[in-house]
Coordinates of C-alpha atoms in Angstrom, one line a residue:
Chain F
M1 CA -24.0 8.2 5.7
S2 CA -22.7 11.0 3.7
L3 CA -19.3 12.0 2.4
D4 CA -18.9 15.7 1.3
L5 CA -15.6 16.6 -0.1
H6 CA -13.7 19.3 -1.9
I7 CA -10.0 18.7 -2.7
K8 CA -7.7 21.2 -4.2
Q9 CA -4.1 20.4 -5.0
Q10 CA -1.6 21.8 -7.4
F11 CA 1.0 19.5 -9.0
G12 CA 3.2 21.6 -11.2
D13 CA 1.0 22.5 -14.2
F14 CA -1.8 20.1 -13.2
A15 CA -4.5 21.6 -11.0
L16 CA -6.9 19.3 -9.1
D17 CA -10.1 20.8 -8.0
V18 CA -12.7 18.1 -7.3
A19 CA -15.9 18.4 -5.2
F20 CA -18.8 16.0 -4.8
T21 CA -21.0 14.3 -2.3
A22 CA -21.5 10.5 -1.9
G23 CA -24.3 8.8 -0.1
A24 CA -25.1 5.2 0.6
G25 CA -24.2 2.4 -1.8
I26 CA -21.2 2.4 -4.2
T27 CA -20.0 5.8 -5.5
A28 CA -17.6 5.2 -8.4
L29 CA -15.0 7.8 -9.2
F30 CA -14.2 7.2 -12.8
G31 CA -11.5 8.8 -14.9
R32 CA -8.5 8.0 -17.1
S33 CA -5.0 7.5 -15.5
G34 CA -3.7 10.8 -14.3
A35 CA -7.2 12.3 -13.8
G36 CA -6.5 12.8 -10.1
K37 CA -8.6 9.9 -8.7
T38 CA -6.0 8.4 -6.4
T39 CA -5.2 11.9 -5.0
V40 CA -8.8 12.3 -4.1
I41 CA -9.1 8.9 -2.4
N42 CA -5.8 9.4 -0.6
A43 CA -7.0 12.7 0.7
V44 CA -10.2 11.0 2.0
A45 CA -8.0 8.4 3.7
G46 CA -5.7 11.1 5.1
L47 CA -2.7 9.7 3.4
L48 CA -2.3 13.0 1.7
R49 CA -3.0 16.5 3.1
P50 CA -4.3 18.6 0.2
E51 CA -3.5 22.3 -0.1
G52 CA -7.2 23.3 0.0
G53 CA -10.7 22.1 0.5
H54 CA -12.5 19.9 3.1
V55 CA -13.6 16.3 3.9
H56 CA -16.7 15.8 5.9
L57 CA -17.9 12.3 6.8
Q58 CA -21.3 11.9 8.6
G59 CA -21.1 15.5 9.8
E60 CA -17.5 15.1 11.2
T61 CA -14.8 17.2 9.8
L62 CA -11.8 15.0 8.8
F63 CA -10.0 17.8 6.9
D64 CA -10.6 21.5 6.6
A65 CA -7.8 23.6 5.1
T66 CA -9.1 27.0 6.2
R67 CA -9.7 25.8 9.8
G68 CA -6.4 23.8 9.9
I69 CA -8.1 20.5 10.8
F70 CA -6.4 17.3 9.7
V71 CA -7.5 14.0 11.4
P72 CA -4.6 11.5 10.9
P73 CA -5.4 8.3 8.9
A74 CA -5.4 6.1 12.0
K75 CA -8.3 8.1 13.5
R76 CA -10.5 8.2 10.5
Q77 CA -12.1 4.7 10.8
L78 CA -12.0 4.2 7.1
G79 CA -11.1 0.9 5.3
Y80 CA -8.8 1.2 2.4
V81 CA -8.3 -1.6 -0.2
F82 CA -5.3 -0.7 -2.4
Q83 CA -4.7 -1.8 -5.9
D84 CA -1.6 -3.6 -4.8
A85 CA -3.1 -5.3 -1.8
R86 CA -0.3 -4.3 0.6
L87 CA -0.6 -7.4 2.8
F88 CA 1.9 -7.5 5.6
P89 CA 4.5 -10.1 4.3
H90 CA 5.6 -11.2 7.8
L91 CA 2.0 -12.1 8.9
S92 CA -0.2 -15.0 8.0
V93 CA -3.5 -14.5 6.3
V94 CA -5.5 -14.6 9.5
D95 CA -3.0 -12.2 11.2
N96 CA -3.3 -9.9 8.3
L97 CA -7.1 -10.1 8.5
T98 CA -7.2 -9.3 12.3
F99 CA -4.5 -6.6 12.2
G100 CA -7.0 -3.7 12.5
A101 CA -9.6 -5.4 14.6
R102 CA -8.1 -4.2 17.9
Y103 CA -8.4 -0.6 16.7
A104 CA -12.1 -0.9 15.8
P105 CA -14.3 1.2 18.0
S106 CA -16.0 -1.1 20.6
G107 CA -19.6 -1.8 19.8
A108 CA -19.2 -1.0 16.1
A109 CA -21.3 -3.3 14.0
G110 CA -19.8 -5.5 11.4
P111 CA -18.7 -9.0 10.5
D112 CA -16.4 -11.0 12.7
L113 CA -13.4 -13.1 11.5
A114 CA -15.5 -16.2 10.8
D115 CA -18.0 -14.2 8.8
V116 CA -15.4 -12.5 6.8
I117 CA -13.5 -15.8 6.0
K118 CA -16.8 -17.3 4.8
L119 CA -18.0 -14.2 2.9
L120 CA -14.7 -14.0 1.0
G121 CA -14.1 -17.7 0.6
L122 CA -10.7 -17.7 2.5
E123 CA -11.2 -21.0 4.4
H124 CA -8.4 -22.8 2.5
V125 CA -5.8 -20.1 2.7
Q126 CA -6.1 -18.7 6.2
N127 CA -3.0 -20.1 7.6
R128 CA -0.8 -19.3 4.6
A129 CA 1.8 -16.6 4.0
P130 CA 0.7 -13.7 1.7
N131 CA 3.4 -14.5 -0.9
T132 CA 1.9 -17.8 -1.6
L133 CA -1.5 -16.4 -2.6
S134 CA -2.8 -15.6 -6.0
G135 CA -3.6 -12.0 -7.0
G136 CA -7.3 -12.5 -6.5
E137 CA -6.8 -14.2 -3.1
K138 CA -4.5 -11.2 -2.0
Q139 CA -7.2 -8.8 -2.9
R140 CA -9.9 -10.8 -1.0
V141 CA -7.6 -10.8 2.1
A142 CA -7.0 -7.0 1.7
L143 CA -10.8 -6.5 1.6
G144 CA -11.4 -8.7 4.6
R145 CA -8.7 -6.9 6.5
A146 CA -10.4 -3.6 5.8
L147 CA -13.8 -4.9 6.8
L148 CA -12.6 -6.2 10.1
S149 CA -11.4 -2.8 11.1
R150 CA -15.1 -1.9 11.1
P151 CA -14.9 1.1 8.8
R152 CA -17.6 3.8 8.4
L153 CA -16.7 4.0 4.7
L154 CA -14.7 1.6 2.5
L155 CA -12.2 3.1 0.0
M156 CA -11.2 1.0 -2.9
D157 CA -8.5 2.2 -5.3
E158 CA -8.7 0.2 -8.6
P159 CA -8.9 -3.1 -6.6
L160 CA -9.3 -5.1 -9.7
A161 CA -6.8 -3.4 -12.0
S162 CA -3.9 -5.7 -11.4
L163 CA -6.1 -8.8 -12.0
D164 CA -6.8 -10.7 -15.2
G165 CA -10.3 -11.4 -16.5
P166 CA -11.0 -14.6 -14.5
R167 CA -9.6 -13.2 -11.3
K168 CA -11.8 -10.1 -11.7
Q169 CA -15.0 -12.4 -12.0
E170 CA -13.8 -14.0 -8.9
I171 CA -13.9 -10.8 -6.9
L172 CA -16.9 -8.9 -8.4
P173 CA -19.6 -11.1 -6.8
Y174 CA -18.0 -10.4 -3.3
L175 CA -18.2 -6.7 -4.0
E176 CA -21.8 -7.0 -5.1
R177 CA -22.5 -9.0 -1.9
L178 CA -21.1 -6.1 0.1
R179 CA -23.1 -3.6 -1.7
D180 CA -26.4 -5.6 -1.5
G181 CA -25.7 -7.3 1.9
P182 CA -27.0 -6.4 5.3
L183 CA -23.9 -4.4 6.1
G184 CA -24.9 -1.6 3.8
L185 CA -21.4 -0.3 3.9
P186 CA -20.9 2.7 1.7
I187 CA -18.1 2.4 -0.7
L188 CA -16.0 4.9 -2.6
Y189 CA -14.7 3.0 -5.6
V190 CA -12.0 4.4 -7.9
S191 CA -11.9 2.9 -11.4
H192 CA -10.8 3.4 -14.9
A193 CA -12.8 0.4 -16.1
V194 CA -16.3 1.2 -17.5
D195 CA -17.4 -2.4 -17.2
E196 CA -16.7 -2.5 -13.4
V197 CA -18.4 0.8 -12.8
A198 CA -21.5 -0.1 -14.9
R199 CA -21.8 -3.4 -12.8
L200 CA -21.1 -2.0 -9.4
A201 CA -21.9 1.7 -9.0
D202 CA -25.0 3.3 -7.6
T203 CA -23.6 6.8 -8.2
L204 CA -21.0 7.9 -10.7
V205 CA -18.6 10.8 -10.6
L206 CA -16.7 11.3 -13.8
V207 CA -13.4 13.1 -13.4
Q208 CA -11.2 14.5 -16.2
D209 CA -8.1 16.7 -15.9
G210 CA -8.6 17.2 -12.3
R211 CA -12.2 18.4 -12.5
V212 CA -15.6 16.6 -12.0
R213 CA -17.3 16.6 -15.5
A214 CA -20.5 14.7 -14.6
D215 CA -22.0 13.5 -11.4
G216 CA -25.1 11.6 -10.5
P217 CA -27.0 8.4 -10.3
L218 CA -25.3 5.7 -12.5
F219 CA -28.3 5.2 -14.8
E220 CA -28.6 8.9 -15.5
V221 CA -24.9 9.6 -16.0
M222 CA -24.4 6.5 -18.3
S223 CA -27.3 7.5 -20.5
D224 CA -26.3 11.2 -20.8
P225 CA -24.9 12.0 -24.3
A226 CA -22.5 14.5 -22.7
A227 CA -20.8 11.6 -20.9
V228 CA -19.8 9.9 -24.2
P229 CA -16.5 11.6 -24.7
L230 CA -15.6 11.1 -21.0
L231 CA -16.3 7.3 -21.1
G232 CA -14.9 6.9 -24.6
V233 CA -17.0 6.3 -27.7
R234 CA -16.5 2.6 -27.6
E235 CA -17.3 2.2 -23.9
A236 CA -20.2 4.6 -23.7
G237 CA -23.7 3.2 -23.3
A238 CA -26.7 3.1 -21.0
V239 CA -27.2 0.8 -18.1
I240 CA -30.7 -0.5 -17.6
E241 CA -32.3 -2.9 -15.2
A242 CA -34.2 -6.0 -16.4
D243 CA -36.0 -8.9 -14.8
V244 CA -35.1 -12.5 -15.9
L245 CA -38.3 -14.2 -17.2
E246 CA -37.2 -17.5 -18.5
H247 CA -34.2 -19.4 -19.8
A248 CA -34.9 -21.3 -23.1
D249 CA -33.2 -24.5 -24.2
D250 CA -31.4 -22.9 -27.0
G251 CA -29.3 -20.7 -24.6
L252 CA -31.3 -17.5 -25.0
S253 CA -33.0 -15.9 -22.0
T254 CA -36.0 -13.6 -22.0
L255 CA -35.7 -10.5 -20.0
R256 CA -38.3 -7.8 -19.3
I257 CA -37.5 -4.1 -19.4
S258 CA -40.0 -1.3 -19.1
A259 CA -40.2 -0.9 -22.9
G260 CA -40.7 -4.6 -23.7
Q261 CA -38.8 -7.8 -23.8
L262 CA -35.3 -8.7 -24.8
E263 CA -33.8 -12.1 -25.8
L264 CA -30.2 -12.4 -24.7
P265 CA -27.6 -15.2 -24.6
G266 CA -25.4 -16.1 -21.6
V267 CA -27.6 -14.8 -18.8
Q268 CA -26.5 -16.7 -15.6
A269 CA -28.9 -15.2 -13.1
P270 CA -31.9 -17.3 -12.0
V271 CA -35.5 -16.7 -13.2
G272 CA -37.0 -13.8 -11.2
A273 CA -33.7 -12.1 -10.6
R274 CA -33.2 -8.4 -11.4
V275 CA -30.0 -7.8 -13.5
R276 CA -28.2 -4.8 -14.9
L277 CA -27.7 -4.7 -18.7
R278 CA -25.1 -2.5 -20.3
V279 CA -26.2 -1.5 -23.8
L280 CA -23.2 -0.1 -25.6
A281 CA -24.2 3.1 -27.6
Q282 CA -22.3 1.8 -30.7
D283 CA -24.4 -1.4 -30.8
V284 CA -27.7 0.4 -31.0
I285 CA -29.0 1.0 -34.5
L286 CA -31.9 3.4 -35.2
S287 CA -34.6 2.8 -37.8
L288 CA -37.5 5.2 -38.6
D289 CA -39.9 2.4 -39.5
R290 CA -40.2 -0.9 -37.6
P291 CA -38.0 -3.2 -39.6
D292 CA -38.9 -6.6 -40.9
G293 CA -36.8 -9.5 -41.7
L294 CA -34.0 -8.7 -39.5
S295 CA -31.8 -11.4 -37.8
S296 CA -32.1 -9.4 -34.5
V297 CA -35.3 -9.9 -32.5
N298 CA -34.5 -7.1 -30.0
I299 CA -36.4 -4.1 -31.4
L300 CA -37.7 -1.5 -29.1
P301 CA -39.9 1.6 -29.9
V302 CA -38.1 4.7 -28.6
V303 CA -38.5 8.4 -28.6
I304 CA -35.5 10.6 -29.2
E305 CA -34.8 13.0 -26.4
A306 CA -31.7 14.8 -27.5
V307 CA -29.1 14.8 -30.3
H308 CA -25.5 15.6 -29.4
P309 CA -23.2 16.1 -32.3
G310 CA -19.7 14.9 -31.4
D311 CA -16.3 16.4 -32.4
G312 CA -15.8 13.8 -35.2
P313 CA -18.2 12.2 -37.7
G314 CA -20.4 10.7 -34.9
A315 CA -23.3 11.9 -32.9
A316 CA -24.8 10.6 -29.6
I317 CA -28.6 10.2 -29.4
A318 CA -30.4 10.1 -26.1
L319 CA -33.5 7.9 -26.3
R320 CA -36.3 7.0 -24.0
A321 CA -37.6 3.5 -24.0
G322 CA -40.4 3.0 -21.7
N323 CA -39.2 4.3 -18.3
D324 CA -35.5 3.7 -19.4
R325 CA -33.0 5.8 -21.2
L326 CA -30.8 4.4 -23.9
L327 CA -27.9 5.9 -25.8
A328 CA -27.2 5.4 -29.4
R329 CA -24.2 6.4 -31.5
V330 CA -24.8 7.1 -35.1
T331 CA -23.0 9.1 -37.8
A332 CA -23.7 12.9 -38.2
R333 CA -24.6 12.0 -41.8
A334 CA -27.4 9.6 -40.6
V335 CA -28.7 12.4 -38.3
A336 CA -29.1 14.7 -41.3
E337 CA -30.5 12.1 -43.7
L338 CA -33.0 10.6 -41.3
R339 CA -33.8 14.0 -39.9
L340 CA -33.3 12.7 -36.3
K341 CA -34.5 15.3 -33.8
P342 CA -36.0 15.4 -30.3
G343 CA -39.5 14.1 -30.1
L344 CA -39.1 11.8 -33.1
H345 CA -40.6 8.3 -32.6
C346 CA -38.4 5.5 -34.1
H347 CA -37.1 2.0 -33.3
A348 CA -33.9 1.0 -31.7
I349 CA -32.4 -2.4 -32.7
L350 CA -30.2 -4.1 -30.2
K351 CA -28.1 -7.0 -31.4
A352 CA -28.6 -10.1 -29.3
T353 CA -24.9 -10.1 -28.6
T354 CA -24.9 -6.6 -27.1
V355 CA -24.9 -7.6 -23.5
A356 CA -21.7 -9.4 -22.5
P357 CA -22.2 -11.9 -19.6
G358 CA -19.8 -10.0 -17.3
S359 CA -22.0 -6.9 -17.7
I360 CA -24.9 -8.6 -16.0
G361 CA -25.1 -8.4 -12.4
R362 CA -27.2 -8.0 -9.3
Chain M
M1 CA 50.3 -17.4 34.0
T2 CA 50.5 -19.9 31.2
A3 CA 50.2 -18.9 27.6
D4 CA 46.8 -20.7 27.3
A5 CA 45.4 -19.1 30.3
A6 CA 46.4 -15.6 28.9
A7 CA 44.8 -16.5 25.7
W8 CA 41.6 -17.4 27.3
Q9 CA 41.6 -14.2 29.4
A10 CA 42.1 -12.1 26.3
L11 CA 39.3 -13.9 24.5
G12 CA 37.1 -13.4 27.5
L13 CA 37.8 -9.8 27.6
S14 CA 37.2 -9.4 23.9
L15 CA 33.9 -11.1 24.2
W16 CA 33.0 -8.9 27.2
V17 CA 34.0 -5.7 25.3
A18 CA 32.2 -6.8 22.1
F19 CA 29.1 -7.7 24.0
W20 CA 28.9 -4.2 25.7
A21 CA 29.8 -2.3 22.5
T22 CA 27.2 -4.1 20.6
L23 CA 24.4 -3.7 23.2
L24 CA 25.2 0.1 23.7
A25 CA 25.6 0.8 19.9
M26 CA 22.5 -0.9 18.7
P27 CA 19.8 1.7 19.8
L28 CA 22.0 4.6 18.7
A29 CA 22.8 2.9 15.4
L30 CA 19.1 2.2 14.7
W31 CA 18.2 5.8 15.5
V32 CA 21.0 7.1 13.1
A33 CA 20.0 4.6 10.5
W34 CA 16.3 5.7 10.7
L35 CA 17.4 9.4 10.4
L36 CA 19.5 8.6 7.3
A37 CA 16.9 6.4 5.7
R38 CA 13.7 8.2 6.5
V39 CA 14.0 11.7 8.0
P40 CA 14.7 14.6 5.5
F41 CA 16.9 17.2 7.3
R42 CA 19.5 19.8 6.3
G43 CA 23.1 18.6 6.8
K44 CA 22.3 14.9 6.4
W45 CA 25.5 14.5 4.3
L46 CA 27.5 15.6 7.4
L47 CA 26.0 13.0 9.6
N48 CA 26.5 10.4 6.9
A49 CA 30.2 11.4 6.6
A50 CA 30.7 11.5 10.3
V51 CA 29.2 8.0 10.7
H52 CA 31.5 6.6 7.9
L53 CA 34.6 8.4 9.0
P54 CA 36.0 5.6 11.2
L55 CA 35.9 3.3 8.1
V56 CA 38.3 5.5 6.1
L57 CA 40.6 6.9 8.9
P58 CA 43.5 4.9 9.9
P59 CA 42.4 3.1 13.1
V60 CA 45.4 4.5 15.0
V61 CA 44.2 8.0 14.2
T62 CA 40.7 7.3 15.5
G63 CA 42.3 5.9 18.7
Y64 CA 44.5 9.0 19.1
L65 CA 41.5 11.3 18.5
L66 CA 39.7 9.3 21.2
L67 CA 42.7 9.8 23.5
L68 CA 42.7 13.5 22.7
S69 CA 39.0 13.7 23.6
F70 CA 38.6 11.3 26.4
G71 CA 42.1 11.1 27.8
R72 CA 42.7 11.7 31.5
S73 CA 44.0 15.2 30.7
A74 CA 41.3 16.1 28.3
P75 CA 38.4 18.2 29.7
L76 CA 35.7 15.6 28.6
G77 CA 37.8 12.7 30.0
R78 CA 38.2 14.6 33.3
A79 CA 34.5 15.3 33.5
L80 CA 33.6 11.7 32.9
E81 CA 36.2 10.5 35.5
A82 CA 34.7 12.9 38.0
V83 CA 31.4 10.9 37.7
G84 CA 33.2 7.6 37.9
L85 CA 33.6 6.7 34.4
Q86 CA 37.3 6.2 33.3
L87 CA 37.7 5.5 29.6
A88 CA 41.4 5.8 28.7
F89 CA 43.6 2.8 29.6
H90 CA 40.5 1.0 30.9
W91 CA 38.3 -1.7 29.4
T92 CA 35.4 0.7 29.1
G93 CA 37.6 2.6 26.7
A94 CA 37.9 -0.5 24.6
V95 CA 34.1 -0.6 24.6
L96 CA 34.0 3.0 23.3
A97 CA 36.7 2.3 20.6
A98 CA 34.7 -0.8 19.5
I99 CA 31.4 1.2 19.3
V100 CA 33.1 4.0 17.2
M101 CA 34.8 1.4 14.9
G102 CA 31.8 -0.9 14.4
F103 CA 29.2 2.0 14.2
P104 CA 29.4 2.5 10.3
L105 CA 28.9 -1.3 9.7
M106 CA 25.9 -1.4 12.0
V107 CA 24.3 1.7 10.7
R108 CA 24.7 0.5 7.1
A109 CA 23.1 -2.9 7.7
M110 CA 20.2 -1.3 9.6
R111 CA 19.8 1.4 6.9
L112 CA 19.6 -1.0 4.1
A113 CA 16.9 -2.9 6.0
I114 CA 14.9 0.2 6.7
E115 CA 15.1 1.4 3.1
A116 CA 13.8 -1.9 1.9
V117 CA 10.6 -1.6 3.9
D118 CA 7.9 -0.2 1.6
P119 CA 6.3 2.8 3.3
K120 CA 3.1 1.8 1.6
L121 CA 2.8 -1.0 4.0
E122 CA 3.0 1.4 6.9
A123 CA 0.4 3.6 5.3
A124 CA -1.8 0.6 5.0
A125 CA -1.4 -0.1 8.7
A126 CA -2.3 3.4 9.5
T127 CA -5.5 3.2 7.5
L128 CA -6.4 0.1 9.6
G129 CA -6.3 2.4 12.7
A130 CA -2.8 1.6 14.0
P131 CA -1.1 4.5 15.8
R132 CA 2.4 5.3 14.8
T133 CA 4.0 3.4 17.6
H134 CA 2.0 0.3 16.8
V135 CA 2.9 0.7 13.0
F136 CA 6.6 0.7 14.0
A137 CA 6.2 -2.2 16.5
R138 CA 3.9 -4.5 14.4
V139 CA 5.0 -3.7 10.8
T140 CA 8.4 -2.0 10.5
L141 CA 10.3 -3.6 13.4
P142 CA 9.4 -7.2 12.4
L143 CA 10.4 -6.5 8.8
I144 CA 13.7 -4.9 9.7
A145 CA 14.5 -7.2 12.6
P146 CA 16.8 -9.4 10.6
G147 CA 18.6 -6.3 9.3
I148 CA 19.1 -5.1 12.9
L149 CA 20.4 -8.4 14.0
A150 CA 22.7 -8.6 11.0
G151 CA 24.1 -5.1 11.9
A152 CA 24.6 -6.3 15.4
V153 CA 26.5 -9.4 14.4
M154 CA 28.8 -7.2 12.1
G155 CA 29.3 -4.8 15.0
F156 CA 30.2 -7.6 17.4
A157 CA 32.6 -9.1 14.9
K158 CA 34.3 -5.7 14.3
A159 CA 34.5 -5.2 18.1
M160 CA 36.2 -8.6 18.5
G161 CA 38.8 -7.7 15.8
E162 CA 39.4 -4.1 16.7
F163 CA 43.1 -3.5 17.3
G164 CA 44.6 -0.1 16.1
A165 CA 42.2 2.3 17.8
T166 CA 42.0 0.1 21.0
I167 CA 45.7 -0.3 21.6
T168 CA 46.1 3.5 20.9
F169 CA 43.4 4.5 23.3
V170 CA 43.6 1.9 26.1
A171 CA 47.0 0.4 25.6
N172 CA 47.8 -3.3 26.0
I173 CA 47.6 -4.2 29.8
P174 CA 47.2 -8.0 30.2
G175 CA 44.1 -8.7 32.2
Q176 CA 42.7 -5.3 31.9
T177 CA 42.8 -3.9 28.4
Q178 CA 44.5 -6.7 26.4
T179 CA 41.9 -7.9 23.9
L180 CA 42.5 -10.9 21.6
P181 CA 44.1 -9.0 18.8
S182 CA 46.4 -7.2 21.3
A183 CA 47.4 -10.5 22.8
I184 CA 48.2 -11.9 19.4
W185 CA 50.3 -8.9 18.5
T186 CA 52.2 -9.3 21.9
A187 CA 52.8 -13.0 21.4
L188 CA 54.3 -12.3 18.0
Q189 CA 56.7 -9.8 19.6
I190 CA 58.2 -12.6 21.8
P191 CA 60.7 -15.0 20.3
G192 CA 59.1 -18.4 20.3
G193 CA 55.6 -17.0 20.8
E194 CA 54.2 -18.2 17.5
S195 CA 52.5 -21.3 18.8
A196 CA 50.6 -19.3 21.5
A197 CA 49.7 -16.7 18.7
L198 CA 48.5 -19.5 16.4
F199 CA 46.0 -20.8 19.0
M200 CA 44.6 -17.3 19.4
V201 CA 44.5 -16.7 15.7
A202 CA 42.4 -19.9 15.3
L203 CA 40.0 -18.6 18.0
A204 CA 39.7 -15.2 16.2
C205 CA 39.1 -16.9 12.8
L206 CA 36.4 -19.1 14.3
V207 CA 34.6 -16.0 15.8
A208 CA 34.9 -14.1 12.5
V209 CA 33.6 -16.9 10.2
A210 CA 30.6 -17.5 12.6
A211 CA 29.8 -13.9 12.4
V212 CA 29.8 -13.7 8.7
V213 CA 27.7 -16.8 8.2
I214 CA 25.1 -15.6 10.7
S215 CA 24.9 -12.2 9.2
E216 CA 24.5 -13.6 5.6
A217 CA 21.7 -15.9 6.8
L218 CA 19.9 -13.1 8.4
A219 CA 20.3 -10.8 5.4
R220 CA 18.8 -13.5 3.1
R221 CA 15.8 -13.7 5.5
V222 CA 15.1 -10.1 5.4
A223 CA 15.3 -10.1 1.7
A224 CA 12.9 -13.0 1.5
R225 CA 10.4 -11.5 4.0
I226 CA 10.2 -8.1 2.2
A227 CA 10.0 -9.7 -1.2
G228 CA 7.0 -11.7 -0.1
A229 CA 4.7 -8.6 -0.1

């Protein structure tokens, strides 16, 4: 599967000009409100006809401005999960789920109604009316409805943005199941929440002011110092993979990463599982010597790869820890006093509380 | 003929006229309501004004304009009569008068229902693969159905009560063009006719109250349906 797009659209003073390609897995389109994300995803769905550019899916042209090609949304075979669910109020949950099934191409692979109800945990609500459902249930029905139309690509526009914390946690595992499950359905996921992106995405496209500012595999983009201002200094931080080695009685778990071991609280995944850790740049402290007598036990030997001064008093430091890349945020004054520069060996101290339980997945 | 028999005959004709007027006006009213609610075009205000004109014109003026257009000496009236459709001084003319007079009410009810449908739901149906005709049949129509029915009920009730335009256009011929309101008016012109009139007034009130009750119930249903999204 491959999605190749270029969308050009002028809205008054705002010029949108976004181009990227997306492969298998979850491609996250990340940006602040007003960055143009929804315009891009609507153009892919065919709900909007852009002024310029093209959309190619698996070699098929869905839109091409110069050749005058525009395939209407009903013929694109894409699933779309909207932020506001958009369930049909006059139909029951089951009738909503099966709405698009009759339009699915015959012979297309995918789950059937029973599979979807089980996958999304909808057994108890299947005969209810949409207006009696909770926000999380509505989004699960919307997701199931899209899946049963047997899409070639699933589009999701901030599907969790209207949900509170617990409801989000209710949906995220289903999305991970979709990503990792046998369906292998490619997903284009629009979000302005870094934690969702860090947990779900394989590929990350950062959009700002109508332009793509960074684009690549999640682990690379998240550990790129240049991405710090795009993600926000409080949200920026590398994502690394770790294996769960053991859970101790005191609530701490031992995880192995390429540079050593970490001890973290609140790890839900079973022993042997591979999880994602999000290490916020502002929670990484650098020390020239290996420190003694610290309350934190998570100390990793690292090599500085790059030093990026920011606009303010801070600087972003790219680090290599084993095969992984980390990101640290320190003050420009510390860079000068410690003479931090590429190639320097030092130690990164990660507080044990760095990794929030919600940031651990897979 | 007894007074009661005449009353029942007038009620029968009124129901017959109202039935045909409602049936014929519904598709046209739905189309016009759709144009006004959803389709951008130049001169929309003109269509809107034309639809609403019978609400503000004195009914006798509307009836006279119909007579001028469809009378037996008017070109249009002659042309229709040549193909076997006589309107003036005929019950079919009463149907036309009822359509014209009830049209604004029907269009308004349907237009409000269409405007209450979120186009985002139709967009969602399209992304699920539904062609336009299916989107209309499976999403839009079920959501506006109570509004269409409410409009039909209003149109029916208006047709039952129409007097001014009808009597001007098709006169007041017992058994042919004498609707219930015309019959009431006639009874009131005769000394001692009040008791016959009172009976017909009761019938008219009953039909009107039933129409309003049904229409309100349907309007509530459409609101509840669409709010459930």
